[in-house]
Coordinates of C-alpha atoms and ligand atoms in Angstrom, one line a residue:
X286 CA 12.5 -58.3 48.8
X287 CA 12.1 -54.6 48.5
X288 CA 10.9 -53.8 45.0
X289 CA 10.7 -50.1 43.5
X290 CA 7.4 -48.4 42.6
X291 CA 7.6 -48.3 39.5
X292 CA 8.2 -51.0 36.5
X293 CA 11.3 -51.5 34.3
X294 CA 8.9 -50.7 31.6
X295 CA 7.7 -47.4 32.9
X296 CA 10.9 -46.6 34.3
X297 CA 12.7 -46.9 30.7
X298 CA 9.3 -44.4 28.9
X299 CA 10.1 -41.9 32.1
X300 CA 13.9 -41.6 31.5
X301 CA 13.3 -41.5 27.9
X302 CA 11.2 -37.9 28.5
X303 CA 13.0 -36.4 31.8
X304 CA 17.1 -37.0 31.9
X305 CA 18.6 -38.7 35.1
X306 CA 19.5 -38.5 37.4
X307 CA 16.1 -36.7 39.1
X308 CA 13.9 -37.9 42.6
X309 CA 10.4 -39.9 41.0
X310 CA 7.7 -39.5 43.6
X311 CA 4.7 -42.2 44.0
X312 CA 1.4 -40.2 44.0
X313 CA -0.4 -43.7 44.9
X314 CA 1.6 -44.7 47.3
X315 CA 1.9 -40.9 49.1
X316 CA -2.4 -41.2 49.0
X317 CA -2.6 -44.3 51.0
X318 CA -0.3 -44.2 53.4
X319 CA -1.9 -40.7 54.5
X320 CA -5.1 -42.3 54.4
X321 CA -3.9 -45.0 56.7
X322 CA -2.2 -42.5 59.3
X323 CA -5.8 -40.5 59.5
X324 CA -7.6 -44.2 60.0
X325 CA -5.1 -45.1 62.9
X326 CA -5.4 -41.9 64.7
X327 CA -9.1 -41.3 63.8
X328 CA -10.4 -42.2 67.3
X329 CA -8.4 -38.6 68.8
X330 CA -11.0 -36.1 67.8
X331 CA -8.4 -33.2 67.0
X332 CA -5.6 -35.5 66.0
X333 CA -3.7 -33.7 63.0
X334 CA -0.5 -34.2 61.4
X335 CA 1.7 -31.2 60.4
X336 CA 4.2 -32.1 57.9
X337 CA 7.4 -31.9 58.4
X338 CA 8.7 -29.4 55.2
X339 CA 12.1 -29.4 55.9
X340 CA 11.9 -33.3 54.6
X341 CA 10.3 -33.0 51.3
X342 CA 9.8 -29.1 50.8
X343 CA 7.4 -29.7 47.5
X344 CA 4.4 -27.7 47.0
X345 CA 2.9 -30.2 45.0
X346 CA 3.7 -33.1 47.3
X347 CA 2.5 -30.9 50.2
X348 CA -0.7 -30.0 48.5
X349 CA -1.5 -34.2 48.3
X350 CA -0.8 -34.2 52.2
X351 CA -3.3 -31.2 52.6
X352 CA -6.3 -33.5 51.0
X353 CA -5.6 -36.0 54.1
X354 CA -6.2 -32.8 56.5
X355 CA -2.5 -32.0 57.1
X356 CA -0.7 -29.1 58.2
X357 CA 2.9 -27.9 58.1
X358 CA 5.5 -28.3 60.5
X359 CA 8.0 -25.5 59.7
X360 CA 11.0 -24.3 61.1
X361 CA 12.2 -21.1 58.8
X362 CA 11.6 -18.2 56.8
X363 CA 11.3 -20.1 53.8
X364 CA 9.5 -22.8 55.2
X365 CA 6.8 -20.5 56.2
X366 CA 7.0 -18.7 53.2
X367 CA 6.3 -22.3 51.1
X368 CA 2.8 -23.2 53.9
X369 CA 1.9 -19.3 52.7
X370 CA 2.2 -19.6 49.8
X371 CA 0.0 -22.5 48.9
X372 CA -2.6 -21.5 51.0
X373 CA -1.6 -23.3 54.6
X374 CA -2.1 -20.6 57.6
X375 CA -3.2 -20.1 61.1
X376 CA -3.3 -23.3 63.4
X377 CA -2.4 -25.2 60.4
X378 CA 1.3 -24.2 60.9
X379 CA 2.9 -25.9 63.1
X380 CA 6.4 -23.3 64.0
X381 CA 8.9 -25.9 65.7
X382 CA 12.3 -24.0 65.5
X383 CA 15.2 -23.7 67.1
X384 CA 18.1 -20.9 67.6
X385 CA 15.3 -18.4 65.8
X386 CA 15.8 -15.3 64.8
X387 CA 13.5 -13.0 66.0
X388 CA 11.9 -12.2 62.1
X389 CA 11.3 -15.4 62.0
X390 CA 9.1 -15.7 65.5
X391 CA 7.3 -12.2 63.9
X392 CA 6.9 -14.2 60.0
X393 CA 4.9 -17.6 62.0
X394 CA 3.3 -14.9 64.4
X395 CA 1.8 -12.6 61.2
X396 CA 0.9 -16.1 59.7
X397 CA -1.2 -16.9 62.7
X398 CA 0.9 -20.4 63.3
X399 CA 1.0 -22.3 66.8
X400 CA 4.7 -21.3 68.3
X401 CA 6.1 -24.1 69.8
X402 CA 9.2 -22.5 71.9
X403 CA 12.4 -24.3 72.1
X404 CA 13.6 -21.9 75.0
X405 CA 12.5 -21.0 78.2
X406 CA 14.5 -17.1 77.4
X407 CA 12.1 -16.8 73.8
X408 CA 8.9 -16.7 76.1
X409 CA 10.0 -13.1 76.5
X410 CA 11.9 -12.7 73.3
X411 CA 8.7 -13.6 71.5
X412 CA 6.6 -11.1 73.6
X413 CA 8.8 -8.0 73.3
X414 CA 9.0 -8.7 69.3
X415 CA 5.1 -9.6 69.1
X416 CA 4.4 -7.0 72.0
X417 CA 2.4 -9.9 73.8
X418 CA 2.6 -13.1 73.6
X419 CA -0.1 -15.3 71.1
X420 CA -3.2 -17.2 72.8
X421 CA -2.0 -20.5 72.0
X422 CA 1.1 -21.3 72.6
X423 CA 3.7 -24.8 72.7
X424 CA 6.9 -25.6 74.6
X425 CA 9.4 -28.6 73.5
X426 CA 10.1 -30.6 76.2
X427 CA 13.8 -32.5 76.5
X428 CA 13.8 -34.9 80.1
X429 CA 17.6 -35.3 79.4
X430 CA 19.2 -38.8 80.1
X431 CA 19.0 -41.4 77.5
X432 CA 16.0 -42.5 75.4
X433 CA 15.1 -46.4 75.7
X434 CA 13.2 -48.9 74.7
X435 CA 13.0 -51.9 77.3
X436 CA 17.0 -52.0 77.1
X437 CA 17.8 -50.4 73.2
X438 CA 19.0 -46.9 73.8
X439 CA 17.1 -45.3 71.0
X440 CA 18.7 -41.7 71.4
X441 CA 20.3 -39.7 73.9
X442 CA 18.2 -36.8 74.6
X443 CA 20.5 -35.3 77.4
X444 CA 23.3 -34.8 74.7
X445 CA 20.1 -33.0 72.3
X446 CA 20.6 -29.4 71.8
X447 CA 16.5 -29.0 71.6
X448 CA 13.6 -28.6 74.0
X449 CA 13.3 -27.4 77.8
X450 CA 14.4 -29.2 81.1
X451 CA 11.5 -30.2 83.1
X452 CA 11.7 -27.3 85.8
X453 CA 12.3 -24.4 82.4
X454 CA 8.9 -26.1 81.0
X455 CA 6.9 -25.9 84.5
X456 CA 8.4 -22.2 84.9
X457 CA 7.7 -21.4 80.8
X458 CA 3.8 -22.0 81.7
X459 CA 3.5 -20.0 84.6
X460 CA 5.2 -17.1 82.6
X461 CA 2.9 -17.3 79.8
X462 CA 0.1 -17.7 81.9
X463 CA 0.5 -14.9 83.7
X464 CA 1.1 -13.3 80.3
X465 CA -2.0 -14.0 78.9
X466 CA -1.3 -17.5 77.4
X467 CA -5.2 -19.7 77.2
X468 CA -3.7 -22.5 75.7
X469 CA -0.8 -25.2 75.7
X470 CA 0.9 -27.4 74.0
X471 CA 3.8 -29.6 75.1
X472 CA 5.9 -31.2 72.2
X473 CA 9.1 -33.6 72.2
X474 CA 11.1 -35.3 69.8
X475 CA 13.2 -37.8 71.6
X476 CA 14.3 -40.7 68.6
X477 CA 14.9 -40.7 64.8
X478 CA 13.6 -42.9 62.6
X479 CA 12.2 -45.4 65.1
X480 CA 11.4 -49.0 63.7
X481 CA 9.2 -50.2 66.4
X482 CA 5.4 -49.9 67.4
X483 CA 6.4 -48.9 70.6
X484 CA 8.6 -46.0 70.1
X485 CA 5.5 -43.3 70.1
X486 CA 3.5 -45.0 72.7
X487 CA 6.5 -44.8 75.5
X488 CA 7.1 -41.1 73.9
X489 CA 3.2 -40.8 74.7
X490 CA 3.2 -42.0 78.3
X491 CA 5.8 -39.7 79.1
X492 CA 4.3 -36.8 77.6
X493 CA 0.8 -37.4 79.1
X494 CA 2.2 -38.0 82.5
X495 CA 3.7 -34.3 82.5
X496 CA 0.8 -32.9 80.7
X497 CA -1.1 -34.2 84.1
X498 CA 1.6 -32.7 86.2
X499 CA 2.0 -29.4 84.6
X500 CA -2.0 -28.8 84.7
X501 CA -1.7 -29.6 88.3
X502 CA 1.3 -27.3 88.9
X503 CA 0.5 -24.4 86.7
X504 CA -3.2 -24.5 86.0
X505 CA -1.9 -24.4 82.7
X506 CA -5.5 -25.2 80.2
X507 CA -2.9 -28.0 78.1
X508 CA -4.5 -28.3 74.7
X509 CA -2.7 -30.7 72.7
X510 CA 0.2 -33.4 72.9
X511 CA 2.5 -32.8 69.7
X512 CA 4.4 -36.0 69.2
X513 CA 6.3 -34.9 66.4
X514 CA 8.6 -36.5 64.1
X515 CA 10.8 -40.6 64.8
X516 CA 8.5 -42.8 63.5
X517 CA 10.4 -44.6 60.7
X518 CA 11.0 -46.8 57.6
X519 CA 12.5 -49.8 56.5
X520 CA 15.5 -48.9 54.9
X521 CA 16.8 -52.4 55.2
X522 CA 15.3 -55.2 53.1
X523 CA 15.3 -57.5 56.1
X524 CA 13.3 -54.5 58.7
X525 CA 9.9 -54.9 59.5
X526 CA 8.3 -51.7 58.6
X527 CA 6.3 -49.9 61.3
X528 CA 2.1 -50.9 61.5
X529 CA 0.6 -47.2 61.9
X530 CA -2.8 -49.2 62.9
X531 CA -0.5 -50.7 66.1
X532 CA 1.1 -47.2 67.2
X533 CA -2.0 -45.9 66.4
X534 CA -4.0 -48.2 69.2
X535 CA -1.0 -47.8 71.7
X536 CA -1.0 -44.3 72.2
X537 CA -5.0 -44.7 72.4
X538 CA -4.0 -47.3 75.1
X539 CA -1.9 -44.9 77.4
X540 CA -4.5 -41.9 76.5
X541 CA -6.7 -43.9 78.3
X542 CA -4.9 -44.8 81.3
X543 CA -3.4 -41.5 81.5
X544 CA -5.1 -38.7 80.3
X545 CA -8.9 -39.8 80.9
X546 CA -8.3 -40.8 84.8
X547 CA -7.5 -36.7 84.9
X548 CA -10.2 -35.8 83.1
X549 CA -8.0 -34.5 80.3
X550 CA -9.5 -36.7 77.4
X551 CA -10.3 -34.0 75.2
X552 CA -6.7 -33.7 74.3
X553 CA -5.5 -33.1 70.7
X554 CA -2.6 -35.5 69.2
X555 CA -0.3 -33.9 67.3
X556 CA 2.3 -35.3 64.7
X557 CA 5.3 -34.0 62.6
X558 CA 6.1 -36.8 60.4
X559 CA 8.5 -36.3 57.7
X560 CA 9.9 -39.3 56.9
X561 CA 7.1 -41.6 57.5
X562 CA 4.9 -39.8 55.3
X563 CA 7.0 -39.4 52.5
X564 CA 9.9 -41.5 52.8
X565 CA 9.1 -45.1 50.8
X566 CA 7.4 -42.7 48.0
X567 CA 10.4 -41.8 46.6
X568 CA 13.5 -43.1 44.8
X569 CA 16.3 -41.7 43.4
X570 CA 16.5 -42.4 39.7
X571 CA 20.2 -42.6 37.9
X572 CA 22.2 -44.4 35.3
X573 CA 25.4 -46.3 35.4
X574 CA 28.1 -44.2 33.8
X575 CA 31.6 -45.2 34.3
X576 CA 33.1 -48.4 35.2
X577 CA 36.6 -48.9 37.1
X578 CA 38.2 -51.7 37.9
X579 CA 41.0 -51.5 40.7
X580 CA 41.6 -52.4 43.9
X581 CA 37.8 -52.8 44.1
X582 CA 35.2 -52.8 41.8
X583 CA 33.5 -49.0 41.3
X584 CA 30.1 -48.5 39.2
X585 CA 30.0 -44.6 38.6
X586 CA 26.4 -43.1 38.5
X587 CA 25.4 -39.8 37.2
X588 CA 24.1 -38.7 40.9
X589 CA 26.1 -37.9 43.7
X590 CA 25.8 -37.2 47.1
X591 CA 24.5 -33.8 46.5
X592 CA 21.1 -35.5 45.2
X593 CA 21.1 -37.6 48.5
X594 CA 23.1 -37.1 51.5
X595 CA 22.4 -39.2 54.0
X596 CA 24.7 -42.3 52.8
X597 CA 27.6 -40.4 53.2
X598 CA 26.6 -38.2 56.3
X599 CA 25.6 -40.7 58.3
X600 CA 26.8 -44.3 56.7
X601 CA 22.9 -44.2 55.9
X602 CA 21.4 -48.0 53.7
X603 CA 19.3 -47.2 50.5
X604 CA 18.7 -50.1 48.8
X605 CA 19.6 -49.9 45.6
X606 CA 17.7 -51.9 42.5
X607 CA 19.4 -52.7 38.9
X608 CA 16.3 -52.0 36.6
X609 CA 15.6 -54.6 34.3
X610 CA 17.8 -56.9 36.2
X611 CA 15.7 -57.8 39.6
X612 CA 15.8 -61.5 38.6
X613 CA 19.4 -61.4 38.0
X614 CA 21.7 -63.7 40.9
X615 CA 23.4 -61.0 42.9
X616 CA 26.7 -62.1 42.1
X617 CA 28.9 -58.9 42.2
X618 CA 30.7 -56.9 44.6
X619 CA 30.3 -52.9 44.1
X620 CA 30.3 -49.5 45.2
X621 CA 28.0 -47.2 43.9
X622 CA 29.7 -43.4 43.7
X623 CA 29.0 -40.2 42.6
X624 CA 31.5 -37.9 41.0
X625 CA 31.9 -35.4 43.9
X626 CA 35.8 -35.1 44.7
X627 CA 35.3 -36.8 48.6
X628 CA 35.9 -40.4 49.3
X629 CA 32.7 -40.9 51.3
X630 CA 30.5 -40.1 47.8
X631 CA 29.3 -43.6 47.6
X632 CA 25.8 -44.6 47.4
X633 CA 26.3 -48.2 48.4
X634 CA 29.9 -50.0 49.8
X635 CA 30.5 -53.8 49.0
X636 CA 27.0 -54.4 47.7
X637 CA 26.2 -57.2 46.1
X638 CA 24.1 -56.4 42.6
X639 CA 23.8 -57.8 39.8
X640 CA 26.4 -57.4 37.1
X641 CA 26.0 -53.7 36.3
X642 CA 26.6 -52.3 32.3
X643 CA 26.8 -49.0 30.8
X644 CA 23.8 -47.5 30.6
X645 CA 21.5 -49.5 33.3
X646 CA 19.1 -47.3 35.2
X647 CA 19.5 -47.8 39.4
X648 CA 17.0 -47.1 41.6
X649 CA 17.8 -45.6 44.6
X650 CA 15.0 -46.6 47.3
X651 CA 13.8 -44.2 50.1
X652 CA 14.4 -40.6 49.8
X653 CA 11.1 -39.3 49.3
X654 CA 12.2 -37.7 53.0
X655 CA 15.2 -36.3 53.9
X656 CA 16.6 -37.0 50.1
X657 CA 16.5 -33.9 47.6
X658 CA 15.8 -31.5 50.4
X659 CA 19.3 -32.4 52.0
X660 CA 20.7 -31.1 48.1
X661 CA 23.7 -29.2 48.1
X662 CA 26.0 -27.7 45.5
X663 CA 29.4 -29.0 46.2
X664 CA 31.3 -29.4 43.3
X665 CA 29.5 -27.1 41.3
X666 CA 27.2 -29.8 41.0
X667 CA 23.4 -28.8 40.8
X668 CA 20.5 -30.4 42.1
X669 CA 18.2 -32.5 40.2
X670 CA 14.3 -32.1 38.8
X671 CA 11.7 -34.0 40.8
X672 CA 9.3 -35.9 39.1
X673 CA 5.7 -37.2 40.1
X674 CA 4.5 -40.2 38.9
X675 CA 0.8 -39.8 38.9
X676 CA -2.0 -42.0 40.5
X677 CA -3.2 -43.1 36.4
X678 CA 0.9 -43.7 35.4
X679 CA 1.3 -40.7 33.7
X680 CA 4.4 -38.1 35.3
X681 CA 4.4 -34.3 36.3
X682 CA 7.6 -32.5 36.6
X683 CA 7.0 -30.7 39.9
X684 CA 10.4 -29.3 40.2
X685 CA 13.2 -28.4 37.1
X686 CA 16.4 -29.2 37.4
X687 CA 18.9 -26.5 38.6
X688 CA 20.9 -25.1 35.8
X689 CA 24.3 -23.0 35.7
X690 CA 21.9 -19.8 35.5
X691 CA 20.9 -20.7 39.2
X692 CA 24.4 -21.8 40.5
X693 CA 25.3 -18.2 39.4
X694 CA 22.2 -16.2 40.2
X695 CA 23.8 -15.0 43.5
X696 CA 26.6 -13.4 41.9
X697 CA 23.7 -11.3 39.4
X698 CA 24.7 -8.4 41.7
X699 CA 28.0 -7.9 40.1
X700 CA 29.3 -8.0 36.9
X701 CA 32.5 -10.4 37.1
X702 CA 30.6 -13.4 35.2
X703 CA 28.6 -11.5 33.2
X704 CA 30.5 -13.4 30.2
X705 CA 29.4 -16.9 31.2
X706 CA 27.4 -18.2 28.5
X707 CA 24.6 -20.8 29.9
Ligands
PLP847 C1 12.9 -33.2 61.5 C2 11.8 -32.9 62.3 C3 10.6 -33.6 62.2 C4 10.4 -34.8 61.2 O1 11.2 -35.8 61.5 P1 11.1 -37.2 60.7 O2 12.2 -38.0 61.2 O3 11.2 -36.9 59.3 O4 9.8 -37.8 61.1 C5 9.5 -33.3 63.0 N1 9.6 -32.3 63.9 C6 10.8 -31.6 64.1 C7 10.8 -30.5 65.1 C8 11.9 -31.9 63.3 O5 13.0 -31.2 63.5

């Protein structure tokens, strides 16, 4: 059974101080499973995990990841803007972006980030708008065809719009060697949220076999093996969640067979988890508001798909928890909706829950990643406050909830609403 984080008791004194709905972050939780992904990896001297902002872009989440040695992965302005501003520079920054404007190569450049290309044709966009290309440099590798896993197709790469064919990567380190590149990183990305142990140490293999390769063909000095984002979470109450310790000693596994036969064992492992990191440490907190009863039975909530996205852009499973109630026989049939005028604003389809009442605080499980930061503003609607709940049980707000103010702000340039009272 997948239980929330938090009590009914503490849930009812936190709703009581911040209104729902709002995303409740598990500072405990966050601590040691950051531990845990250091422990697993600890045997790879220069292993280091850059965050993936775009999941959970929150300072003071981010700033809890940094005491575990982490660095951001960023892909935009504002993302690099966020690792500056709270102090994260240099080879801490991790700049894996794609279709990039050229400010944006200059802002990770000026920042002193590792540039991982996406393109063979930004080696020389980067060096005209740098004039010369950095010392250390990455390139995201995409060996088309389908992703699998003894016979589970896990992803389908060669339909990706990311990362370099086999011959661009080869031909992308000879041009930046001859360009003055020292040092390389290879990088791929080749399966989402992957529940299975073996997902990173096939993703490994592969990636250590080219590393091998490209040394030998390009002389290239290869630096570090970024294997980025996919490992996920248990959505599902009947998954079995990923062992970090396992993936951890399976990529050590193919390092070994790999790498140290070539005498390339002082390679750094790279991550960009997101979701893993953050995922389980979050819920979605909101109360039952409406009721309808008509060709199905509808339990109306005061969040909506603008507070979390992925159940109604990709059919996504959050389990959902009736506070108060987790004792109760799951006896009826609902869905869960928001209030946003499109069909597909449902949080949960024919789930069976307890019976819901007016007023009964639901737990949405799982979007400590991907969640808020997928926000929107359909509808007018605005996005919610985020809320920590510290190690000792007390709560931080650690981001306000958007008011009309901001839904205006961007017409502050003219004067058509300056009437609206808010
Ligand atoms: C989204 C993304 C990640 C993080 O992915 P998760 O599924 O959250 O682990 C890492 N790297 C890149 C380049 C990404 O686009």
């Amino acid at each position: 059974m997948k239980k929330p984080f938090v009590t009914y008791q503490q849930i009812k004194k936190i709703t009581e101080e911040y209104p729902t709905p709002f995303h409740l972050y598990d500072e405990k939780g966050i601590r040691e499973n950051a531990a845990r992904l250091q422990e697993a990896f600890a045997w790879n001297k220069g292993f280091k995990e850059y965050f993936a902002v775009k999941a959970t872009p929150n300072p003071f989440l981010i700033k809890i990841l940094r005491e575990y040695g982490c660095g951001c992965d960023c892909s935009s302005m504002t993302e690099l803007m966020l690792s500056e501003a709270i102090g994260i520079k240099g080879h801490d920054i991790m700049f894996s972006s794609n279709d990039t404007p050229v400010e944006e190569f200059q802002k990770a450049a000026e920042l002193g980030a590792i540039i991982n290309l996406d393109d063979i044709t930004h080696v020389e966009i980067v060096e005209k708008a740098l004039g010369g290309l950095p010392r250390t440099m990455s390139c995201r590798y995409n060996p088309g065809g389908v992703f699998k896993i003894s016979n589970d197709i896990m992803d389908n790469p060669g339909d990706a719009k990311y990362g370099m064919t086999r011959e661009q990567i080869a031909q992308a380190f000879r041009m930046m060697k001859e360009k003055g590149v020292e040092e390389f990183g290879i990088h791929a990305f080749l399966a989402s949220n992957t529940v299975t142990n073996e997902y990173y140490p096939l993703l490994a293999k592969e990636l250590f076999e080219l590393a091998v390769e490209l040394k030998e063909e390009t002389g290239a000095d290869i630096r570090f093996v970024n294997l980025s984002g996919g490992i996920g979470i248990p959505y599902r109450p009947d998954q079995e969640p990923n062992d970090i310790m396992a993936i951890g000693r399976g990529v050590q596994k193919v390092y070994q067979e790999v790498l140290a036969p070539a005498g390339m064992d002082d390679i750094a492992i790279y991550t960009e988890l997101g979701r893993y990191m953050l995922g389980p440490y979050g819920c979605l907190v909101t109360k039952a508001i409406n009721e309808k009863h008509t060709y199905k039975e509808y339990i109306g909530v005061d969040a909506c798909a603008v507070n979390l996205m992925r159940p109604a852009m990709y059919g996504a499973y959050h389990h959902i928890t009736v506070m108060g109630k987790e004792d109760w026989p799951e006896d009826h049939k609902y869905d869960i909706t928001g209030s946003l005028c499109e069909n597909n604003d449902k949080f949960a389809i024919d789930r069976m829950l307890p019976k819901i009442d007016m007023g009964d605080i639901l737990v949405i499980h799982d979007t400590g990643a991907h969640g808020f930061s997928m926000g929107y503003n359909y509808n007018g609607k605005l996005r919610s406050a985020e809320v920590l709940l510290r190690e000792d049980g007390s709560t931080q707000l650690i981001r306000r909830a958007e008011t009309p103010r901001d839904y205006f702000a961007t017409f502050d340039c003219f004067d058509i609403l300056k009437d609206i009272k808010y």
